[in-house]
PDB file of C-alpha atoms in Angstrom:
ATOM      1  CA  MET A 146      35.877   8.261 -15.726  1.00 90.00           C
ATOM      2  CA  ILE A 147      32.368   8.480 -14.103  1.00 94.00           C
ATOM      3  CA  LEU A 148      31.280   8.671 -10.645  1.00 95.00           C
ATOM      4  CA  ILE A 149      27.595   7.285 -10.114  1.00 96.00           C
ATOM      5  CA  ALA A 150      25.946   7.551  -6.672  1.00 94.00           C
ATOM      6  CA  ASP A 151      22.830   5.701  -5.450  1.00 92.00           C
ATOM      7  CA  CYS A 152      21.733   7.550  -2.512  1.00 87.00           C
ATOM      8  CA  GLY A 153      19.203   7.001   0.010  1.00 75.00           C
ATOM      9  CA  SER A 154      18.450   8.625   3.257  1.00 65.00           C
ATOM     10  CA  THR A 155      20.101   5.576   5.201  1.00 71.00           C
ATOM     11  CA  LYS A 156      23.115   4.862   2.858  1.00 79.00           C
ATOM     12  CA  THR A 157      24.676   5.575  -0.472  1.00 88.00           C
ATOM     13  CA  ASP A 158      26.491   3.358  -2.739  1.00 91.00           C
ATOM     14  CA  TRP A 159      29.336   5.273  -4.743  1.00 94.00           C
ATOM     15  CA  VAL A 160      30.983   3.600  -7.849  1.00 95.00           C
ATOM     16  CA  LEU A 161      33.891   5.034  -9.552  1.00 94.00           C
ATOM     17  CA  TYR A 162      33.858   3.349 -13.188  1.00 93.00           C
ATOM     18  CA  ASP A 163      36.487   3.621 -15.959  1.00 90.00           C
ATOM     19  CA  ASN A 164      34.871   3.589 -19.349  1.00 84.00           C
ATOM     20  CA  VAL A 165      38.089   3.054 -21.057  1.00 86.00           C
ATOM     21  CA  THR A 166      38.969  -0.240 -19.267  1.00 88.00           C
ATOM     22  CA  SER A 167      35.229  -1.134 -18.595  1.00 87.00           C
ATOM     23  CA  SER A 168      36.010  -1.629 -15.106  1.00 91.00           C
ATOM     24  CA  ILE A 169      35.067  -0.602 -11.541  1.00 92.00           C
ATOM     25  CA  VAL A 170      37.798   1.140 -10.065  1.00 91.00           C
ATOM     26  CA  THR A 171      36.441   1.870  -6.718  1.00 90.00           C
ATOM     27  CA  ARG A 172      33.005   0.942  -4.950  1.00 92.00           C
ATOM     28  CA  ILE A 173      32.310   2.177  -1.360  1.00 91.00           C
ATOM     29  CA  LYS A 174      29.237   2.826   0.663  1.00 90.00           C
ATOM     30  CA  THR A 175      28.679   5.884   3.177  1.00 89.00           C
ATOM     31  CA  GLN A 176      25.724   7.058   5.040  1.00 82.00           C
ATOM     32  CA  GLY A 177      22.783   8.436   3.277  1.00 80.00           C
ATOM     33  CA  LEU A 178      22.064  11.980   2.109  1.00 80.00           C
ATOM     34  CA  ASN A 179      18.921  13.848   1.775  1.00 75.00           C
ATOM     35  CA  PRO A 180      19.002  17.665   0.611  1.00 80.00           C
ATOM     36  CA  THR A 181      15.275  18.086   1.821  1.00 72.00           C
ATOM     37  CA  LEU A 182      16.716  17.311   5.548  1.00 69.00           C
ATOM     38  CA  GLN A 183      20.407  18.395   5.379  1.00 77.00           C
ATOM     39  CA  SER A 184      21.893  21.725   4.379  1.00 82.00           C
ATOM     40  CA  SER A 185      24.579  22.055   1.507  1.00 87.00           C
ATOM     41  CA  GLU A 186      27.399  22.453   4.242  1.00 88.00           C
ATOM     42  CA  GLU A 187      25.983  19.336   6.220  1.00 87.00           C
ATOM     43  CA  ILE A 188      26.456  17.183   3.178  1.00 88.00           C
ATOM     44  CA  TYR A 189      29.621  18.690   2.375  1.00 89.00           C
ATOM     45  CA  ASN A 190      31.209  17.686   5.554  1.00 90.00           C
ATOM     46  CA  ILE A 191      29.922  14.012   5.044  1.00 88.00           C
ATOM     47  CA  LEU A 192      31.446  13.713   1.741  1.00 89.00           C
ATOM     48  CA  CYS A 193      34.927  15.076   3.136  1.00 88.00           C
ATOM     49  CA  ASN A 194      34.629  12.835   6.042  1.00 88.00           C
ATOM     50  CA  GLU A 195      33.711   9.443   4.451  1.00 88.00           C
ATOM     51  CA  ILE A 196      34.602   9.881   0.952  1.00 86.00           C
ATOM     52  CA  ALA A 197      37.707  12.270   0.418  1.00 78.00           C
ATOM     53  CA  ASP A 198      40.045   9.336   1.554  1.00 83.00           C
ATOM     54  CA  GLU A 199      38.390   6.759  -0.204  1.00 88.00           C
ATOM     55  CA  ILE A 200      37.972   7.770  -4.079  1.00 88.00           C
ATOM     56  CA  ASP A 201      40.384  10.153  -5.818  1.00 85.00           C
ATOM     57  CA  THR A 202      38.395  13.425  -6.244  1.00 86.00           C
ATOM     58  CA  ASP A 203      40.583  14.313  -9.437  1.00 88.00           C
ATOM     59  CA  ALA A 204      39.322  11.256 -11.206  1.00 90.00           C
ATOM     60  CA  PRO A 205      35.584  11.571 -12.087  1.00 91.00           C
ATOM     61  CA  GLU A 206      35.100  13.640 -15.290  1.00 92.00           C
ATOM     62  CA  LYS A 207      31.180  13.397 -14.599  1.00 94.00           C
ATOM     63  CA  ILE A 208      29.239  12.665 -11.788  1.00 95.00           C
ATOM     64  CA  TYR A 209      25.729  11.131 -11.953  1.00 96.00           C
ATOM     65  CA  PHE A 210      23.977  11.313  -8.661  1.00 94.00           C
ATOM     66  CA  TYR A 211      20.573   9.711  -7.948  1.00 94.00           C
ATOM     67  CA  GLY A 212      19.148  10.505  -4.524  1.00 88.00           C
ATOM     68  CA  ALA A 213      15.925  10.216  -2.295  1.00 77.00           C
ATOM     69  CA  GLY A 214      14.614  13.805  -2.133  1.00 75.00           C
ATOM     70  CA  CYS A 215      16.259  15.073  -5.194  1.00 83.00           C
ATOM     71  CA  ALA A 216      13.160  16.077  -7.193  1.00 77.00           C
ATOM     72  CA  TYR A 217      13.301  20.049  -6.663  1.00 82.00           C
ATOM     73  CA  ASP A 218      15.967  22.498  -7.904  1.00 86.00           C
ATOM     74  CA  GLU A 219      16.360  23.839  -4.421  1.00 87.00           C
ATOM     75  CA  ALA A 220      17.102  20.489  -2.897  1.00 84.00           C
ATOM     76  CA  ASN A 221      19.372  19.299  -6.249  1.00 90.00           C
ATOM     77  CA  GLU A 222      21.404  22.781  -5.645  1.00 91.00           C
ATOM     78  CA  ARG A 223      22.563  21.682  -2.243  1.00 90.00           C
ATOM     79  CA  ILE A 224      23.838  18.351  -3.420  1.00 90.00           C
ATOM     80  CA  THR A 225      25.344  19.960  -6.577  1.00 93.00           C
ATOM     81  CA  SER A 226      27.150  22.909  -4.286  1.00 92.00           C
ATOM     82  CA  ALA A 227      28.574  20.144  -1.941  1.00 91.00           C
ATOM     83  CA  LEU A 228      29.845  17.704  -4.719  1.00 92.00           C
ATOM     84  CA  LYS A 229      31.469  20.867  -6.402  1.00 92.00           C
ATOM     85  CA  LYS A 230      33.528  21.563  -3.350  1.00 91.00           C
ATOM     86  CA  VAL A 231      34.657  17.870  -2.904  1.00 90.00           C
ATOM     87  CA  PHE A 232      35.371  16.789  -6.548  1.00 90.00           C
ATOM     88  CA  ARG A 233      37.280  18.617  -9.160  1.00 89.00           C
ATOM     89  CA  THR A 234      34.568  18.402 -12.061  1.00 90.00           C
ATOM     90  CA  ASN A 235      31.752  20.509 -12.537  1.00 89.00           C
ATOM     91  CA  ASP A 236      29.942  18.177 -14.893  1.00 93.00           C
ATOM     92  CA  ILE A 237      27.373  16.936 -12.605  1.00 94.00           C
ATOM     93  CA  GLU A 238      23.898  15.500 -12.960  1.00 94.00           C
ATOM     94  CA  ILE A 239      21.458  15.345 -10.132  1.00 94.00           C
ATOM     95  CA  ASN A 240      18.444  12.823 -10.440  1.00 92.00           C
ATOM     96  CA  SER A 241      15.565  11.326  -8.345  1.00 90.00           C
ATOM     97  CA  ASP A 242      15.845   7.710  -7.047  1.00 88.00           C
ATOM     98  CA  LEU A 243      12.807   6.927  -9.227  1.00 91.00           C
ATOM     99  CA  LEU A 244      14.807   7.699 -12.642  1.00 94.00           C
ATOM    100  CA  ALA A 245      17.759   5.816 -11.122  1.00 94.00           C
ATOM    101  CA  ALA A 246      15.087   2.905 -10.896  1.00 94.00           C
ATOM    102  CA  ALA A 247      13.809   3.316 -14.509  1.00 95.00           C
ATOM    103  CA  ARG A 248      17.335   3.795 -16.074  1.00 95.00           C
ATOM    104  CA  ALA A 249      18.731   0.710 -14.015  1.00 94.00           C
ATOM    105  CA  LEU A 250      15.516  -1.699 -14.753  1.00 94.00           C
ATOM    106  CA  CYS A 251      14.311  -0.593 -18.031  1.00 93.00           C
ATOM    107  CA  GLY A 252      17.596   0.433 -19.640  1.00 90.00           C
ATOM    108  CA  HIS A 253      16.727   2.241 -22.786  1.00 91.00           C
ATOM    109  CA  GLU A 254      13.375   0.298 -23.347  1.00 92.00           C
ATOM    110  CA  GLU A 255       9.826   1.247 -22.410  1.00 94.00           C
ATOM    111  CA  GLY A 256       8.478  -0.146 -19.112  1.00 95.00           C
ATOM    112  CA  ILE A 257       7.342   0.392 -15.735  1.00 96.00           C
ATOM    113  CA  ALA A 258       9.662   0.870 -12.790  1.00 96.00           C
ATOM    114  CA  CYS A 259       8.798   0.396  -9.207  1.00 95.00           C
ATOM    115  CA  ILE A 260      10.514   1.081  -5.984  1.00 92.00           C
ATOM    116  CA  LEU A 261       9.367  -1.480  -3.265  1.00 92.00           C
ATOM    117  CA  GLY A 262      11.709  -0.852  -0.295  1.00 87.00           C
ATOM    118  CA  THR A 263      10.741   1.103   3.202  1.00 84.00           C
ATOM    119  CA  GLY A 264       8.401   3.228   0.834  1.00 84.00           C
ATOM    120  CA  SER A 265       7.120   2.708  -2.588  1.00 89.00           C
ATOM    121  CA  ASN A 266       6.950   4.535  -6.013  1.00 91.00           C
ATOM    122  CA  SER A 267       6.396   3.961  -9.465  1.00 95.00           C
ATOM    123  CA  CYS A 268       6.799   5.392 -12.795  1.00 96.00           C
ATOM    124  CA  LEU A 269       6.071   5.088 -16.648  1.00 97.00           C
ATOM    125  CA  PHE A 270       9.381   5.160 -18.595  1.00 96.00           C
ATOM    126  CA  ASN A 271       9.475   5.682 -22.494  1.00 94.00           C
ATOM    127  CA  GLY A 272      13.225   4.473 -22.511  1.00 90.00           C
ATOM    128  CA  LYS A 273      14.436   7.776 -22.235  1.00 90.00           C
ATOM    129  CA  GLU A 274      12.652   9.754 -19.672  1.00 92.00           C
ATOM    130  CA  ILE A 275       9.965   9.467 -16.870  1.00 94.00           C
ATOM    131  CA  ILE A 276       6.552  10.223 -18.863  1.00 95.00           C
ATOM    132  CA  ASP A 277       4.172   9.586 -15.911  1.00 95.00           C
ATOM    133  CA  ASN A 278       4.333   9.077 -12.253  1.00 92.00           C
ATOM    134  CA  THR A 279       2.015   8.231  -9.305  1.00 89.00           C
ATOM    135  CA  PRO A 280       3.064  10.140  -6.326  1.00 85.00           C
ATOM    136  CA  SER A 281       4.022   8.041  -3.554  1.00 82.00           C
ATOM    137  CA  LEU A 282       2.538   9.987  -0.863  1.00 82.00           C
ATOM    138  CA  GLY A 283       4.426   8.294   1.863  1.00 77.00           C
ATOM    139  CA  TYR A 284       3.511   5.783   4.523  1.00 78.00           C
ATOM    140  CA  ILE A 285       0.233   7.482   5.569  1.00 84.00           C
ATOM    141  CA  LEU A 286      -1.421   8.481   2.411  1.00 88.00           C
ATOM    142  CA  GLY A 287       0.416   5.850   0.161  1.00 84.00           C
ATOM    143  CA  ASP A 288       3.428   3.750   0.127  1.00 86.00           C
ATOM    144  CA  GLU A 289       1.092   0.789  -0.592  1.00 93.00           C
ATOM    145  CA  GLY A 290       3.142  -2.651  -0.745  1.00 95.00           C
ATOM    146  CA  SER A 291       6.294  -1.168   1.164  1.00 92.00           C
ATOM    147  CA  GLY A 292       8.105  -2.274   3.995  1.00 92.00           C
ATOM    148  CA  ALA A 293       6.233   0.295   6.140  1.00 90.00           C
ATOM    149  CA  SER A 294       2.787  -0.370   4.571  1.00 94.00           C
ATOM    150  CA  LEU A 295       3.121  -4.243   5.216  1.00 96.00           C
ATOM    151  CA  GLY A 296       4.343  -3.440   8.706  1.00 95.00           C
ATOM    152  CA  ARG A 297       1.401  -1.071   9.376  1.00 95.00           C
ATOM    153  CA  ARG A 298      -1.163  -3.586   8.094  1.00 96.00           C
ATOM    154  CA  LEU A 299       0.235  -6.589  10.201  1.00 97.00           C
ATOM    155  CA  VAL A 300       0.348  -4.274  13.255  1.00 96.00           C
ATOM    156  CA  SER A 301      -3.565  -2.967  12.809  1.00 95.00           C
ATOM    157  CA  ASP A 302      -4.668  -6.489  11.935  1.00 96.00           C
ATOM    158  CA  CYS A 303      -3.084  -7.832  14.933  1.00 95.00           C
ATOM    159  CA  LEU A 304      -4.365  -5.201  17.462  1.00 94.00           C
ATOM    160  CA  LYS A 305      -7.742  -5.213  15.615  1.00 94.00           C
ATOM    161  CA  LYS A 306      -8.342  -8.882  16.295  1.00 94.00           C
ATOM    162  CA  GLN A 307      -8.022  -9.723  12.257  1.00 95.00           C
ATOM    163  CA  LEU A 308      -5.534 -12.248  13.074  1.00 95.00           C
ATOM    164  CA  SER A 309      -6.073 -15.363  14.609  1.00 96.00           C
ATOM    165  CA  PRO A 310      -5.069 -15.427  18.479  1.00 96.00           C
ATOM    166  CA  ALA A 311      -2.063 -17.839  17.848  1.00 96.00           C
ATOM    167  CA  MET A 312      -0.639 -15.614  15.161  1.00 96.00           C
ATOM    168  CA  ALA A 313      -1.263 -12.204  16.854  1.00 95.00           C
ATOM    169  CA  ASN A 314       0.428 -13.900  20.147  1.00 94.00           C
ATOM    170  CA  LYS A 315       3.219 -15.172  18.054  1.00 96.00           C
ATOM    171  CA  PHE A 316       3.890 -11.553  16.385  1.00 96.00           C
ATOM    172  CA  LEU A 317       3.536  -9.916  19.764  1.00 95.00           C
ATOM    173  CA  THR A 318       5.832 -12.122  21.713  1.00 94.00           C
ATOM    174  CA  GLN A 319       8.542 -12.122  18.913  1.00 96.00           C
ATOM    175  CA  TYR A 320       8.936  -8.308  19.096  1.00 95.00           C
ATOM    176  CA  ASN A 321       8.138  -8.005  22.455  1.00 93.00           C
ATOM    177  CA  LEU A 322       5.163  -5.415  21.767  1.00 92.00           C
ATOM    178  CA  THR A 323       2.638  -3.569  23.838  1.00 91.00           C
ATOM    179  CA  ILE A 324      -0.247  -1.410  22.712  1.00 92.00           C
ATOM    180  CA  PRO A 325       1.282   1.621  24.721  1.00 92.00           C
ATOM    181  CA  GLN A 326       4.949   0.983  23.207  1.00 92.00           C
ATOM    182  CA  ILE A 327       3.619   0.689  19.504  1.00 93.00           C
ATOM    183  CA  LEU A 328       1.364   3.876  19.795  1.00 94.00           C
ATOM    184  CA  GLU A 329       4.415   5.620  21.331  1.00 93.00           C
ATOM    185  CA  HIS A 330       6.628   4.898  18.452  1.00 91.00           C
ATOM    186  CA  VAL A 331       4.166   5.362  15.664  1.00 91.00           C
ATOM    187  CA  TYR A 332       2.718   8.685  16.892  1.00 93.00           C
ATOM    188  CA  HIS A 333       5.427  10.086  19.217  1.00 92.00           C
ATOM    189  CA  LYS A 334       8.971   9.093  17.872  1.00 88.00           C
ATOM    190  CA  PRO A 335      10.734   9.943  14.768  1.00 79.00           C
ATOM    191  CA  LEU A 336      10.816   7.582  11.686  1.00 79.00           C
ATOM    192  CA  PRO A 337       7.892   5.649  12.481  1.00 87.00           C
ATOM    193  CA  ASN A 338       7.837   4.350   8.760  1.00 85.00           C
ATOM    194  CA  ARG A 339      11.215   2.608   9.426  1.00 85.00           C
ATOM    195  CA  TYR A 340       9.819   1.395  12.822  1.00 90.00           C
ATOM    196  CA  LEU A 341       6.791  -0.326  10.938  1.00 93.00           C
ATOM    197  CA  ALA A 342       9.021  -1.567   8.281  1.00 91.00           C
ATOM    198  CA  GLN A 343      11.137  -3.724  10.571  1.00 93.00           C
ATOM    199  CA  PHE A 344       8.119  -6.051  11.137  1.00 96.00           C
ATOM    200  CA  ALA A 345       8.160  -7.101   7.247  1.00 95.00           C
ATOM    201  CA  PRO A 346      10.567  -9.902   8.134  1.00 96.00           C
ATOM    202  CA  PHE A 347       7.966 -11.502  10.378  1.00 97.00           C
ATOM    203  CA  LEU A 348       5.573 -11.555   7.293  1.00 97.00           C
ATOM    204  CA  ALA A 349       8.291 -13.484   5.392  1.00 97.00           C
ATOM    205  CA  GLN A 350       8.836 -15.985   8.151  1.00 96.00           C
ATOM    206  CA  ASN A 351       5.220 -16.839   8.196  1.00 96.00           C
ATOM    207  CA  ARG A 352       4.465 -16.555   4.433  1.00 95.00           C
ATOM    208  CA  LYS A 353       3.007 -19.979   3.937  1.00 94.00           C
ATOM    209  CA  ASP A 354       0.450 -19.277   6.734  1.00 95.00           C
ATOM    210  CA  ALA A 355      -2.912 -18.721   4.872  1.00 95.00           C
ATOM    211  CA  GLU A 356      -3.882 -15.537   6.656  1.00 95.00           C
ATOM    212  CA  ILE A 357      -0.469 -13.947   6.296  1.00 97.00           C
ATOM    213  CA  LYS A 358      -0.368 -15.303   2.839  1.00 96.00           C
ATOM    214  CA  ALA A 359      -3.932 -13.621   2.245  1.00 96.00           C
ATOM    215  CA  LEU A 360      -2.537 -10.203   4.019  1.00 96.00           C
ATOM    216  CA  LEU A 361       0.490  -9.987   1.512  1.00 97.00           C
ATOM    217  CA  LYS A 362      -1.790 -10.568  -1.538  1.00 96.00           C
ATOM    218  CA  HIS A 363      -4.142  -7.775  -0.280  1.00 96.00           C
ATOM    219  CA  CYS A 364      -1.389  -5.568   0.176  1.00 96.00           C
ATOM    220  CA  PHE A 365       0.343  -6.277  -3.221  1.00 97.00           C
ATOM    221  CA  LYS A 366      -2.978  -6.009  -5.066  1.00 97.00           C
ATOM    222  CA  LEU A 367      -3.530  -2.682  -3.780  1.00 96.00           C
ATOM    223  CA  PHE A 368       0.188  -1.721  -4.752  1.00 96.00           C
ATOM    224  CA  PHE A 369      -0.463  -2.728  -8.318  1.00 97.00           C
ATOM    225  CA  GLN A 370      -4.118  -1.115  -8.416  1.00 96.00           C
ATOM    226  CA  ARG A 371      -3.072   2.130  -7.025  1.00 95.00           C
ATOM    227  CA  ASN A 372       0.485   2.341  -8.569  1.00 95.00           C
ATOM    228  CA  THR A 373       1.009   0.658 -11.651  1.00 95.00           C
ATOM    229  CA  MET A 374      -2.704   0.085 -13.413  1.00 95.00           C
ATOM    230  CA  VAL A 375      -3.244   3.555 -13.573  1.00 94.00           C
ATOM    231  CA  TYR A 376      -0.730   3.896 -16.519  1.00 95.00           C
ATOM    232  CA  ARG A 377      -3.098   1.719 -18.446  1.00 93.00           C
ATOM    233  CA  ARG A 378      -0.079  -0.256 -20.035  1.00 92.00           C
ATOM    234  CA  SER A 379      -0.931  -3.744 -18.933  1.00 90.00           C
ATOM    235  CA  TRP A 380       1.234  -5.246 -21.664  1.00 92.00           C
ATOM    236  CA  LEU A 381       4.175  -3.671 -20.444  1.00 93.00           C
ATOM    237  CA  PRO A 382       6.652  -5.512 -18.030  1.00 93.00           C
ATOM    238  CA  ILE A 383       6.838  -4.315 -14.189  1.00 96.00           C
ATOM    239  CA  HIS A 384      10.097  -3.982 -13.256  1.00 96.00           C
ATOM    240  CA  ILE A 385      10.858  -3.691  -9.372  1.00 96.00           C
ATOM    241  CA  VAL A 386      13.807  -2.492  -7.130  1.00 93.00           C
ATOM    242  CA  GLY A 387      14.257  -2.815  -3.450  1.00 90.00           C
ATOM    243  CA  GLY A 388      14.343  -5.331  -0.407  1.00 90.00           C
ATOM    244  CA  ILE A 389      10.643  -5.862  -0.452  1.00 94.00           C
ATOM    245  CA  GLY A 390      10.519  -6.788  -3.947  1.00 94.00           C
ATOM    246  CA  ILE A 391      13.316  -9.122  -3.717  1.00 95.00           C
ATOM    247  CA  THR A 392      11.990 -10.695  -0.263  1.00 95.00           C
ATOM    248  CA  PHE A 393       8.541 -11.132  -1.612  1.00 97.00           C
ATOM    249  CA  ALA A 394       9.350 -11.827  -5.576  1.00 96.00           C
ATOM    250  CA  GLU A 395       7.001 -15.038  -5.261  1.00 95.00           C
ATOM    251  CA  GLU A 396       4.014 -13.253  -3.862  1.00 96.00           C
ATOM    252  CA  LEU A 397       4.341 -10.300  -6.015  1.00 97.00           C
ATOM    253  CA  LYS A 398       4.565 -12.419  -9.238  1.00 96.00           C
ATOM    254  CA  GLU A 399       1.421 -14.600  -7.879  1.00 96.00           C
ATOM    255  CA  THR A 400      -0.576 -11.178  -7.356  1.00 97.00           C
ATOM    256  CA  ALA A 401       0.667  -9.579 -10.832  1.00 96.00           C
ATOM    257  CA  GLU A 402      -0.536 -12.744 -12.612  1.00 95.00           C
ATOM    258  CA  SER A 403      -4.141 -12.770 -10.869  1.00 95.00           C
ATOM    259  CA  LEU A 404      -4.289  -9.245 -12.284  1.00 96.00           C
ATOM    260  CA  GLY A 405      -3.437  -9.918 -16.014  1.00 95.00           C
ATOM    261  CA  LEU A 406       0.004  -8.346 -15.302  1.00 95.00           C
ATOM    262  CA  SER A 407       3.709  -9.415 -15.631  1.00 93.00           C
ATOM    263  CA  ILE A 408       6.676  -8.831 -13.672  1.00 95.00           C
ATOM    264  CA  GLY A 409      10.126  -8.282 -15.346  1.00 94.00           C
ATOM    265  CA  ASN A 410      13.202  -7.763 -13.341  1.00 92.00           C
ATOM    266  CA  ILE A 411      13.437  -7.633  -9.799  1.00 95.00           C
ATOM    267  CA  VAL A 412      16.649  -6.472  -8.431  1.00 93.00           C
ATOM    268  CA  GLU A 413      17.799  -5.180  -4.761  1.00 90.00           C
ATOM    269  CA  SER A 414      19.896  -2.371  -6.025  1.00 88.00           C
ATOM    270  CA  PRO A 415      19.759  -0.285  -9.173  1.00 92.00           C
ATOM    271  CA  MET A 416      23.485   0.305  -9.180  1.00 92.00           C
ATOM    272  CA  ASN A 417      24.615  -2.490 -11.583  1.00 92.00           C
ATOM    273  CA  GLY A 418      21.772  -1.634 -13.942  1.00 93.00           C
ATOM    274  CA  LEU A 419      22.885   2.186 -13.663  1.00 94.00           C
ATOM    275  CA  ILE A 420      26.614   0.960 -14.652  1.00 93.00           C
ATOM    276  CA  GLU A 421      25.231  -0.589 -17.827  1.00 91.00           C
ATOM    277  CA  TYR A 422      23.156   2.421 -18.610  1.00 91.00           C
ATOM    278  CA  HIS A 423      25.990   4.771 -18.375  1.00 90.00           C
ATOM    279  CA  LYS A 424      28.534   2.816 -20.082  1.00 82.00           C
TER     280      LYS A 424
END
């Protein structure tokens, strides 16, 4: 049996899969893990509290762990050390969430894989490994097209009087927002990226409005120009995983087509694709 983990900072999806019977034995969700923010001991305690009673820790022969923050040896060792204390197997492979997206979306084929959720990222995948990557750079310097980026643009356009008074008032009223409150959350409270990303549903609710449609097209155009077109593989399909990708699939396809690009698979979670990849 194999154990696959798709891990973010907020939640982790775990699947224990039996390759002999080609069936899912156990599938659970736990809180997220991030080795850049948590120690090995903290990760171990979470695993003990949330997994030990749900998954047979003797069952996995190999563990494939894909996670946010799993891009450096030191961080990966924290995850590995904690997993070894919980599970019997020592056959553990730690990879980034971006490789999870690439394997899930492209399988064993060449393609461009993207993450569009609270943050954004992209890579060029040759069917075996990532051969090029444009760094995400986070919600301040990058994350184009992400929930955080969309929310930031919406808030900024609203407060800078780039939206019509009716639309700006609708937004501020719906979320009961004031300028001091917004500035406090963005500049003084933790996780401002998540705070900004929470406003993406407003854009989805008003997507038929001309000014919101223009905002979305502008943001997604920047995403493609700064994160996928740099690979100079316009003939390759662009695959996307993440909630923003699912929510705004129509706008993404329209924007891509206007740039001479084509969209491939769009999925909310990479887990089903990872199961297929590791069968």
